[in-house]
Structures are given as C-alpha cells and as structure tokens.
Amino acid sequence: MTIPTPAVQDRSRRIIAIDVARGIALLAMASYHFTWDLEFFGYTDPGLTAFGWWKFYARCIASTFLFLVGVSLFLAHGKQIRWNGFWKRFAMVGGAALAISAATRLAT
C-alpha cells in the first residue's frame, strides 16, 4: 500500500468550481483588455469600452474577481483569520507590486 504525497492530498481538497470560475474570469478579463487595447491603438471606435455593454462587462468581471477573493479568503481561513500568514502573504504580494512599479518607473 502506498501513502499519497501531500501534493496529491492538497489537490483533492480543491474545489473545482472555484478554479473553473477563476479561469473563466481570467479569460473574460483577457477578452476585455484585448478589446480595450484595440480601442487604444485606434483599431475600433473611440469610447467603445467606456459605455454600454463593454462597461457593464468590465464591472461584472471586476465583481467576479472580488467575489472569488472573498470566497477564497473564507475557505482558506474559515471563521478566524491567521494574521501571521495573512501579513506574510500581503508583504510578498505588496513587495512584488512595489518592485514592478519601481521597474516600470525606471523604464519610462
């Protein structure tokens, strides 16, 4: 009898529906930003993504991401947040964002 590795055990605890929703949200975001880029570079009418359906689409995508963040945070921490882990992750993400911002500032 073999003992499953921790990676296999963790994978079985994932909720596939949340992963699928994240994937769909990423594809939706990519499609919106592709259209925004087309508008920015003059390949579509000016203001296309600023009004009507495209604006609604962008808001739905952003709302979906925020909803999924909330669900994921609840699933990861339950009723009590683990502050040490939270702040460690926050520092990692914030540090990466700061590094990208600094590199962008230096490059432009």
C-alpha atoms as a PDB file:
ATOM      1  CA  MET A   1       0.000   0.000   0.000  1.00  0.00           C
ATOM      2  CA  THR A   2       1.367   3.397  -0.916  1.00  0.00           C
ATOM      3  CA  ILE A   3       0.950   6.590   1.041  1.00  0.00           C
ATOM      4  CA  PRO A   4      -0.199   9.561  -1.051  1.00  0.00           C
ATOM      5  CA  THR A   5       2.110  12.543  -1.125  1.00  0.00           C
ATOM      6  CA  PRO A   6       0.957  15.840   0.426  1.00  0.00           C
ATOM      7  CA  ALA A   7       0.614  17.394  -3.050  1.00  0.00           C
ATOM      8  CA  VAL A   8      -1.924  14.721  -4.024  1.00  0.00           C
ATOM      9  CA  GLN A   9      -3.850  15.208  -0.787  1.00  0.00           C
ATOM     10  CA  ASP A  10      -3.951  19.006  -1.233  1.00  0.00           C
ATOM     11  CA  ARG A  11      -5.140  18.665  -4.808  1.00  0.00           C
ATOM     12  CA  SER A  12      -8.120  16.574  -3.711  1.00  0.00           C
ATOM     13  CA  ARG A  13      -9.212  19.330  -1.301  1.00  0.00           C
ATOM     14  CA  ARG A  14      -9.515  21.919  -4.086  1.00  0.00           C
ATOM     15  CA  ILE A  15     -12.974  22.985  -5.193  1.00  0.00           C
ATOM     16  CA  ILE A  16     -13.036  22.587  -8.955  1.00  0.00           C
ATOM     17  CA  ALA A  17     -15.934  25.033  -9.419  1.00  0.00           C
ATOM     18  CA  ILE A  18     -13.868  27.865  -7.921  1.00  0.00           C
ATOM     19  CA  ASP A  19     -10.910  27.037 -10.164  1.00  0.00           C
ATOM     20  CA  VAL A  20     -13.207  26.983 -13.199  1.00  0.00           C
ATOM     21  CA  ALA A  21     -14.763  30.321 -12.167  1.00  0.00           C
ATOM     22  CA  ARG A  22     -11.278  31.822 -11.799  1.00  0.00           C
ATOM     23  CA  GLY A  23     -10.330  30.552 -15.245  1.00  0.00           C
ATOM     24  CA  ILE A  24     -13.479  31.974 -16.816  1.00  0.00           C
ATOM     25  CA  ALA A  25     -12.887  35.311 -15.079  1.00  0.00           C
ATOM     26  CA  LEU A  26      -9.310  35.394 -16.408  1.00  0.00           C
ATOM     27  CA  LEU A  27     -10.483  34.659 -19.952  1.00  0.00           C
ATOM     28  CA  ALA A  28     -13.158  37.349 -19.658  1.00  0.00           C
ATOM     29  CA  MET A  29     -10.588  39.847 -18.392  1.00  0.00           C
ATOM     30  CA  ALA A  30      -8.239  38.985 -21.263  1.00  0.00           C
ATOM     31  CA  SER A  31     -11.038  39.480 -23.813  1.00  0.00           C
ATOM     32  CA  TYR A  32     -11.995  42.843 -22.319  1.00  0.00           C
ATOM     33  CA  HIS A  33      -8.404  44.070 -22.209  1.00  0.00           C
ATOM     34  CA  PHE A  34      -7.802  42.894 -25.777  1.00  0.00           C
ATOM     35  CA  THR A  35     -10.770  45.000 -26.899  1.00  0.00           C
ATOM     36  CA  TRP A  36      -9.536  47.920 -24.790  1.00  0.00           C
ATOM     37  CA  ASP A  37      -6.123  47.628 -26.457  1.00  0.00           C
ATOM     38  CA  LEU A  38      -7.737  47.606 -29.904  1.00  0.00           C
ATOM     39  CA  GLU A  39      -9.548  50.812 -28.970  1.00  0.00           C
ATOM     40  CA  PHE A  40      -6.395  52.388 -27.530  1.00  0.00           C
ATOM     41  CA  PHE A  41      -4.402  51.697 -30.698  1.00  0.00           C
ATOM     42  CA  GLY A  42      -7.184  53.025 -32.927  1.00  0.00           C
ATOM     43  CA  TYR A  43      -8.490  49.783 -34.420  1.00  0.00           C
ATOM     44  CA  THR A  44     -12.015  50.302 -33.054  1.00  0.00           C
ATOM     45  CA  ASP A  45     -14.222  53.312 -32.460  1.00  0.00           C
ATOM     46  CA  PRO A  46     -13.102  55.658 -29.661  1.00  0.00           C
ATOM     47  CA  GLY A  47     -15.092  55.154 -26.464  1.00  0.00           C
ATOM     48  CA  LEU A  48     -16.182  51.620 -27.356  1.00  0.00           C
ATOM     49  CA  THR A  49     -15.243  50.140 -23.981  1.00  0.00           C
ATOM     50  CA  ALA A  50     -16.306  53.173 -21.942  1.00  0.00           C
ATOM     51  CA  PHE A  51     -20.066  52.852 -22.444  1.00  0.00           C
ATOM     52  CA  GLY A  52     -22.883  50.345 -22.624  1.00  0.00           C
ATOM     53  CA  TRP A  53     -22.230  46.634 -22.820  1.00  0.00           C
ATOM     54  CA  TRP A  54     -18.429  46.846 -22.512  1.00  0.00           C
ATOM     55  CA  LYS A  55     -18.581  48.965 -19.364  1.00  0.00           C
ATOM     56  CA  PHE A  56     -21.093  46.541 -17.847  1.00  0.00           C
ATOM     57  CA  TYR A  57     -18.882  43.608 -18.895  1.00  0.00           C
ATOM     58  CA  ALA A  58     -15.843  45.187 -17.196  1.00  0.00           C
ATOM     59  CA  ARG A  59     -17.800  45.765 -13.979  1.00  0.00           C
ATOM     60  CA  CYS A  60     -19.058  42.175 -13.976  1.00  0.00           C
ATOM     61  CA  ILE A  61     -15.509  40.873 -14.398  1.00  0.00           C
ATOM     62  CA  ALA A  62     -14.213  43.036 -11.533  1.00  0.00           C
ATOM     63  CA  SER A  63     -17.140  41.986  -9.328  1.00  0.00           C
ATOM     64  CA  THR A  64     -16.481  38.330 -10.103  1.00  0.00           C
ATOM     65  CA  PHE A  65     -12.835  38.670  -9.076  1.00  0.00           C
ATOM     66  CA  LEU A  66     -13.764  40.387  -5.810  1.00  0.00           C
ATOM     67  CA  PHE A  67     -16.409  37.766  -5.047  1.00  0.00           C
ATOM     68  CA  LEU A  68     -13.938  34.941  -5.706  1.00  0.00           C
ATOM     69  CA  VAL A  69     -11.349  36.628  -3.485  1.00  0.00           C
ATOM     70  CA  GLY A  70     -13.878  36.750  -0.647  1.00  0.00           C
ATOM     71  CA  VAL A  71     -14.890  33.120  -1.093  1.00  0.00           C
ATOM     72  CA  SER A  72     -11.253  32.021  -1.270  1.00  0.00           C
ATOM     73  CA  LEU A  73     -10.345  34.033   1.822  1.00  0.00           C
ATOM     74  CA  PHE A  74     -13.190  32.436   3.759  1.00  0.00           C
ATOM     75  CA  LEU A  75     -12.259  28.948   2.588  1.00  0.00           C
ATOM     76  CA  ALA A  76      -8.594  29.479   3.433  1.00  0.00           C
ATOM     77  CA  HIS A  77      -9.133  30.951   6.890  1.00  0.00           C
ATOM     78  CA  GLY A  78     -12.591  29.859   7.997  1.00  0.00           C
ATOM     79  CA  LYS A  79     -14.102  31.891  10.803  1.00  0.00           C
ATOM     80  CA  GLN A  80     -10.796  33.126  12.169  1.00  0.00           C
ATOM     81  CA  ILE A  81      -8.073  34.637  10.038  1.00  0.00           C
ATOM     82  CA  ARG A  82      -4.482  33.576  10.617  1.00  0.00           C
ATOM     83  CA  TRP A  83      -2.898  37.019  10.784  1.00  0.00           C
ATOM     84  CA  ASN A  84       0.742  35.893  10.618  1.00  0.00           C
ATOM     85  CA  GLY A  85       0.178  34.051   7.349  1.00  0.00           C
ATOM     86  CA  PHE A  86      -2.011  36.849   6.024  1.00  0.00           C
ATOM     87  CA  TRP A  87       0.588  39.563   6.645  1.00  0.00           C
ATOM     88  CA  LYS A  88       3.395  37.398   5.268  1.00  0.00           C
ATOM     89  CA  ARG A  89       1.466  36.874   2.025  1.00  0.00           C
ATOM     90  CA  PHE A  90       0.457  40.550   1.978  1.00  0.00           C
ATOM     91  CA  ALA A  91       4.126  41.575   2.272  1.00  0.00           C
ATOM     92  CA  MET A  92       5.119  39.211  -0.542  1.00  0.00           C
ATOM     93  CA  VAL A  93       2.432  40.482  -2.921  1.00  0.00           C
ATOM     94  CA  GLY A  94       2.997  44.114  -1.905  1.00  0.00           C
ATOM     95  CA  GLY A  95       6.753  43.755  -2.345  1.00  0.00           C
ATOM     96  CA  ALA A  96       6.282  42.264  -5.803  1.00  0.00           C
ATOM     97  CA  ALA A  97       3.911  45.082  -6.770  1.00  0.00           C
ATOM     98  CA  LEU A  98       6.388  47.654  -5.477  1.00  0.00           C
ATOM     99  CA  ALA A  99       9.224  46.042  -7.450  1.00  0.00           C
ATOM    100  CA  ILE A 100       7.173  46.046 -10.657  1.00  0.00           C
ATOM    101  CA  SER A 101       6.154  49.673 -10.093  1.00  0.00           C
ATOM    102  CA  ALA A 102       9.780  50.692  -9.491  1.00  0.00           C
ATOM    103  CA  ALA A 103      10.965  48.838 -12.601  1.00  0.00           C
ATOM    104  CA  THR A 104       8.209  50.450 -14.667  1.00  0.00           C
ATOM    105  CA  ARG A 105       9.106  53.880 -13.327  1.00  0.00           C
ATOM    106  CA  LEU A 106      12.772  53.378 -14.191  1.00  0.00           C
ATOM    107  CA  ALA A 107      11.925  52.080 -17.673  1.00  0.00           C
ATOM    108  CA  THR A 108       9.712  55.023 -18.634  1.00  0.00           C
END
